[in-house]
Amino acid sequence: MNASALLVITCSCLISAILGKPQFPEEEKDPKFWNAWAQRTLKDALLLQDLNKNVAKNLIFFLGDGMGVPTVTAARILKGQLKGQSGEETLLEMDKFPFVSLAKTYNTNAQVPDSAGTATAYLCGVKANEGTVGVNAAAVRSQCNTTKGNEVTSILRWAKDAGKSVGIVTTTRINHATPSAAYAHCVDRDWYSDNEMPAEALQSGCKDIARQLFENIPDIDVIMGGGRKYMYPRNISDVEYPAIEKHNGTRKDGRHLLREWMDRTKDKKGHYVWNKTQLLSLNPSNVDYLLGLFEPGDLNYDLERNSDTDPSLTEMVEVAIKILRKNTNGFYLLVEGGRIDHGHHEGKAKQALHEAVEMDRAIGQAGLLTSVHDTLTIVTADHSHMFNFGGYTLRGNTIFGLAPMVSDVDQKPFTSILYGNGPGYKIIDGGRENVSTIDFKEKNYQAQAAVPLTSETHGGEDVAVFAKGPLSHLLHGVYEQNYIPHVMAYAACIGQNREHCTRNSGAAGSRPVLSSVTALLTVLWLLC
């Protein structure tokens, strides 16, 4: 081991032990602090007995792709540390939601799922095979002839059919697995454009996902994300990167889907934008349809985002809500923090966690623009990852830092964050890489992994589901992932089983008005 590094670690531990200074606020020594905190929490919990049974005029669904429970916890700590706090006691915006449950994420043919089959579950209400979107489990991946007759529709479609405005915002390609399940019926999540499809699939009449975005539900009110190159013909240069060939258009059919969309919406207050300046210069009151595609592929990681030219997820969500909420019938909005997943796959925990913190900012902004009385908001993940952190770290230890000891096997230091598998596996001179010899706090550092893989894998455990707003109490306990859109539809009186909406009593039946006292208590609870 590097002698100087070992000396620093040893001295740090000795100094802490000798000085005996706890890494936590002085007030936490007093039992009254913890008792008072628990009593406040208890009073808040008692307020929840007066359940919100209003009809959900608006529905907002936040999906942190790959945001398992360890990622949520680590992001919480990071959020606090970015504000100069210890971090552990910090609250994410989703932590403030009154109801939390667990969803089982397996696909019909996979114990550890992918983002396509899970998206079909939490958007269409039906579990499906991995790699397929918007089709049931009778559809077989990559077999075009199993598509017809096995299509399933999403809650975005149910909301649109009910007269609501609908929108999709993502940090990935708009035709990536998560968003595509909202509008497409495809037996292969990778059929982004006709360029990625086999000839037999095209000959059999199957459509690529980009084409389905504009044809299946042609009047989606707000669409924002990446994926420009799949929308126009091959060899047409990208508007932002004209000299980079890999960003050229991919379509073989010669169609320019962006121009087609602009022609169709030009007389209906439709606007196409491809950079932050154009997006933020819009007046939402003068926009009824918005298409924003900000990169040829996925959007850049938030840590690498050009804040002058590329909008953040929070900025996109704010514009989306301001456009959608003009509809007196309400809206449905799908928001994906999609690059949390990509950071983990690459073993880049710093990128993944900063993506999660940015999504939490967007959740907070959405809360400011809507009301808990008529807006059901859900935050969850499609699946987890082989990501974790531990090593008996002390309170306030930087989430990207070292454990306070060295391994008692190879006598080398190790970071708190580790992956079960992935590209961070390295053997140097016959042994584990010594992290003290590299910059493990660099934004693209790949955390050490136990098993070597070029891409880290998903995890198979349940994911947390956070809910607030009308009928959010229906999300409780442990349930199948496909239950989620059924709850949202029930709360909003859309889709199937709407009988309760016309009764004189019952959940979401008579649109009960909260008493002024209850409303005041609810507001105070949210502010605390």
PDB file of C-alpha atoms in Angstrom, residues 295-405:
ATOM      1  CA  GLU A 295     -29.527  16.173 -28.124  1.00  0.00           C
ATOM      2  CA  PRO A 296     -29.100  13.680 -30.996  1.00  0.00           C
ATOM      3  CA  GLY A 297     -29.156  10.860 -28.427  1.00  0.00           C
ATOM      4  CA  ASP A 298     -29.475  11.010 -24.654  1.00  0.00           C
ATOM      5  CA  LEU A 299     -29.082  14.304 -22.832  1.00  0.00           C
ATOM      6  CA  ASN A 300     -25.726  14.953 -21.173  1.00  0.00           C
ATOM      7  CA  TYR A 301     -25.190  14.035 -17.541  1.00  0.00           C
ATOM      8  CA  ASP A 302     -26.142  16.925 -15.284  1.00  0.00           C
ATOM      9  CA  LEU A 303     -22.526  17.240 -14.107  1.00  0.00           C
ATOM     10  CA  GLU A 304     -21.459  17.665 -17.735  1.00  0.00           C
ATOM     11  CA  ARG A 305     -24.420  19.699 -18.917  1.00  0.00           C
ATOM     12  CA  ASN A 306     -23.721  23.067 -20.540  1.00  0.00           C
ATOM     13  CA  SER A 307     -25.963  25.229 -18.367  1.00  0.00           C
ATOM     14  CA  ASP A 308     -26.009  27.945 -21.039  1.00  0.00           C
ATOM     15  CA  THR A 309     -27.328  25.771 -23.865  1.00  0.00           C
ATOM     16  CA  ASP A 310     -28.869  22.649 -22.298  1.00  0.00           C
ATOM     17  CA  PRO A 311     -31.938  22.780 -20.026  1.00  0.00           C
ATOM     18  CA  SER A 312     -31.947  20.913 -16.729  1.00  0.00           C
ATOM     19  CA  LEU A 313     -34.639  18.390 -15.879  1.00  0.00           C
ATOM     20  CA  THR A 314     -36.091  20.912 -13.424  1.00  0.00           C
ATOM     21  CA  GLU A 315     -36.347  23.578 -16.118  1.00  0.00           C
ATOM     22  CA  MET A 316     -38.037  21.188 -18.521  1.00  0.00           C
ATOM     23  CA  VAL A 317     -40.538  20.073 -15.882  1.00  0.00           C
ATOM     24  CA  GLU A 318     -41.420  23.658 -15.005  1.00  0.00           C
ATOM     25  CA  VAL A 319     -42.167  24.579 -18.610  1.00  0.00           C
ATOM     26  CA  ALA A 320     -44.124  21.358 -19.135  1.00  0.00           C
ATOM     27  CA  ILE A 321     -46.395  21.923 -16.150  1.00  0.00           C
ATOM     28  CA  LYS A 322     -47.032  25.559 -17.051  1.00  0.00           C
ATOM     29  CA  ILE A 323     -48.239  24.451 -20.485  1.00  0.00           C
ATOM     30  CA  LEU A 324     -50.219  21.409 -19.366  1.00  0.00           C
ATOM     31  CA  ARG A 325     -52.024  23.015 -16.430  1.00  0.00           C
ATOM     32  CA  LYS A 326     -53.894  25.388 -18.736  1.00  0.00           C
ATOM     33  CA  ASN A 327     -56.310  22.541 -19.466  1.00  0.00           C
ATOM     34  CA  THR A 328     -59.313  22.830 -17.128  1.00  0.00           C
ATOM     35  CA  ASN A 329     -59.639  19.034 -17.256  1.00  0.00           C
ATOM     36  CA  GLY A 330     -56.165  18.612 -15.803  1.00  0.00           C
ATOM     37  CA  PHE A 331     -53.130  16.730 -17.080  1.00  0.00           C
ATOM     38  CA  TYR A 332     -50.922  13.649 -16.907  1.00  0.00           C
ATOM     39  CA  LEU A 333     -47.151  14.114 -16.936  1.00  0.00           C
ATOM     40  CA  LEU A 334     -44.484  11.400 -17.104  1.00  0.00           C
ATOM     41  CA  VAL A 335     -41.041  12.563 -15.959  1.00  0.00           C
ATOM     42  CA  GLU A 336     -37.998  10.319 -16.181  1.00  0.00           C
ATOM     43  CA  GLY A 337     -34.634  10.870 -14.544  1.00  0.00           C
ATOM     44  CA  GLY A 338     -33.248   8.388 -17.013  1.00  0.00           C
ATOM     45  CA  ARG A 339     -29.516   8.826 -16.693  1.00  0.00           C
ATOM     46  CA  ILE A 340     -29.350   7.641 -13.085  1.00  0.00           C
ATOM     47  CA  ASP A 341     -29.431   4.232 -14.699  1.00  0.00           C
ATOM     48  CA  HIS A 342     -26.699   5.049 -17.202  1.00  0.00           C
ATOM     49  CA  GLY A 343     -24.356   6.308 -14.484  1.00  0.00           C
ATOM     50  CA  HIS A 344     -24.732   3.056 -12.583  1.00  0.00           C
ATOM     51  CA  HIS A 345     -24.257   0.897 -15.684  1.00  0.00           C
ATOM     52  CA  GLU A 346     -20.953   2.682 -16.274  1.00  0.00           C
ATOM     53  CA  GLY A 347     -19.945   2.292 -12.641  1.00  0.00           C
ATOM     54  CA  LYS A 348     -19.914   6.079 -12.300  1.00  0.00           C
ATOM     55  CA  ALA A 349     -21.667   6.574  -8.978  1.00  0.00           C
ATOM     56  CA  LYS A 350     -20.999  10.305  -8.877  1.00  0.00           C
ATOM     57  CA  GLN A 351     -22.817  10.822 -12.167  1.00  0.00           C
ATOM     58  CA  ALA A 352     -25.724   8.616 -11.071  1.00  0.00           C
ATOM     59  CA  LEU A 353     -26.217  10.292  -7.699  1.00  0.00           C
ATOM     60  CA  HIS A 354     -26.054  13.810  -9.090  1.00  0.00           C
ATOM     61  CA  GLU A 355     -28.727  12.770 -11.591  1.00  0.00           C
ATOM     62  CA  ALA A 356     -30.892  11.589  -8.691  1.00  0.00           C
ATOM     63  CA  VAL A 357     -30.418  14.871  -6.821  1.00  0.00           C
ATOM     64  CA  GLU A 358     -31.414  16.810  -9.937  1.00  0.00           C
ATOM     65  CA  MET A 359     -34.566  14.728 -10.276  1.00  0.00           C
ATOM     66  CA  ASP A 360     -35.363  15.537  -6.661  1.00  0.00           C
ATOM     67  CA  ARG A 361     -35.078  19.245  -7.493  1.00  0.00           C
ATOM     68  CA  ALA A 362     -37.588  18.693 -10.283  1.00  0.00           C
ATOM     69  CA  ILE A 363     -39.941  16.968  -7.845  1.00  0.00           C
ATOM     70  CA  GLY A 364     -39.738  19.990  -5.569  1.00  0.00           C
ATOM     71  CA  GLN A 365     -40.425  22.381  -8.427  1.00  0.00           C
ATOM     72  CA  ALA A 366     -43.448  20.344  -9.515  1.00  0.00           C
ATOM     73  CA  GLY A 367     -44.760  20.580  -5.969  1.00  0.00           C
ATOM     74  CA  LEU A 368     -44.530  24.367  -6.042  1.00  0.00           C
ATOM     75  CA  LEU A 369     -46.487  24.530  -9.302  1.00  0.00           C
ATOM     76  CA  THR A 370     -49.324  22.218  -8.234  1.00  0.00           C
ATOM     77  CA  SER A 371     -51.559  21.561  -5.238  1.00  0.00           C
ATOM     78  CA  VAL A 372     -51.606  18.440  -3.098  1.00  0.00           C
ATOM     79  CA  HIS A 373     -55.400  18.764  -2.968  1.00  0.00           C
ATOM     80  CA  ASP A 374     -55.954  17.952  -6.643  1.00  0.00           C
ATOM     81  CA  THR A 375     -52.645  16.514  -7.874  1.00  0.00           C
ATOM     82  CA  LEU A 376     -51.557  12.927  -7.283  1.00  0.00           C
ATOM     83  CA  THR A 377     -47.776  12.711  -7.490  1.00  0.00           C
ATOM     84  CA  ILE A 378     -45.885   9.432  -7.440  1.00  0.00           C
ATOM     85  CA  VAL A 379     -42.130   8.896  -7.368  1.00  0.00           C
ATOM     86  CA  THR A 380     -40.603   5.482  -7.911  1.00  0.00           C
ATOM     87  CA  ALA A 381     -38.022   3.471  -9.832  1.00  0.00           C
ATOM     88  CA  ASP A 382     -38.348   0.812 -12.469  1.00  0.00           C
ATOM     89  CA  HIS A 383     -35.614  -1.340 -10.916  1.00  0.00           C
ATOM     90  CA  SER A 384     -32.520  -1.156  -8.758  1.00  0.00           C
ATOM     91  CA  HIS A 385     -28.799  -1.681  -9.432  1.00  0.00           C
ATOM     92  CA  MET A 386     -25.844  -3.600  -8.006  1.00  0.00           C
ATOM     93  CA  PHE A 387     -24.888  -0.418  -6.165  1.00  0.00           C
ATOM     94  CA  ASN A 388     -24.364   0.036  -2.451  1.00  0.00           C
ATOM     95  CA  PHE A 389     -22.331   1.883   0.148  1.00  0.00           C
ATOM     96  CA  GLY A 390     -21.025   0.843   3.557  1.00  0.00           C
ATOM     97  CA  GLY A 391     -17.777   0.114   5.369  1.00  0.00           C
ATOM     98  CA  TYR A 392     -18.670   1.555   8.798  1.00  0.00           C
ATOM     99  CA  THR A 393     -18.205   5.133   7.616  1.00  0.00           C
ATOM    100  CA  LEU A 394     -18.527   7.854  10.237  1.00  0.00           C
ATOM    101  CA  ARG A 395     -21.319  10.390  10.343  1.00  0.00           C
ATOM    102  CA  GLY A 396     -20.761  13.097   7.745  1.00  0.00           C
ATOM    103  CA  ASN A 397     -18.246  11.076   5.733  1.00  0.00           C
ATOM    104  CA  THR A 398     -18.374  12.267   2.154  1.00  0.00           C
ATOM    105  CA  ILE A 399     -20.591   9.863   0.239  1.00  0.00           C
ATOM    106  CA  PHE A 400     -17.798   9.512  -2.327  1.00  0.00           C
ATOM    107  CA  GLY A 401     -15.119   9.003   0.314  1.00  0.00           C
ATOM    108  CA  LEU A 402     -13.131   6.161   1.824  1.00  0.00           C
ATOM    109  CA  ALA A 403     -14.159   3.756   4.538  1.00  0.00           C
ATOM    110  CA  PRO A 404     -12.361   4.595   7.822  1.00  0.00           C
ATOM    111  CA  MET A 405     -10.258   1.442   7.748  1.00  0.00           C
TER     112      MET A 405
END
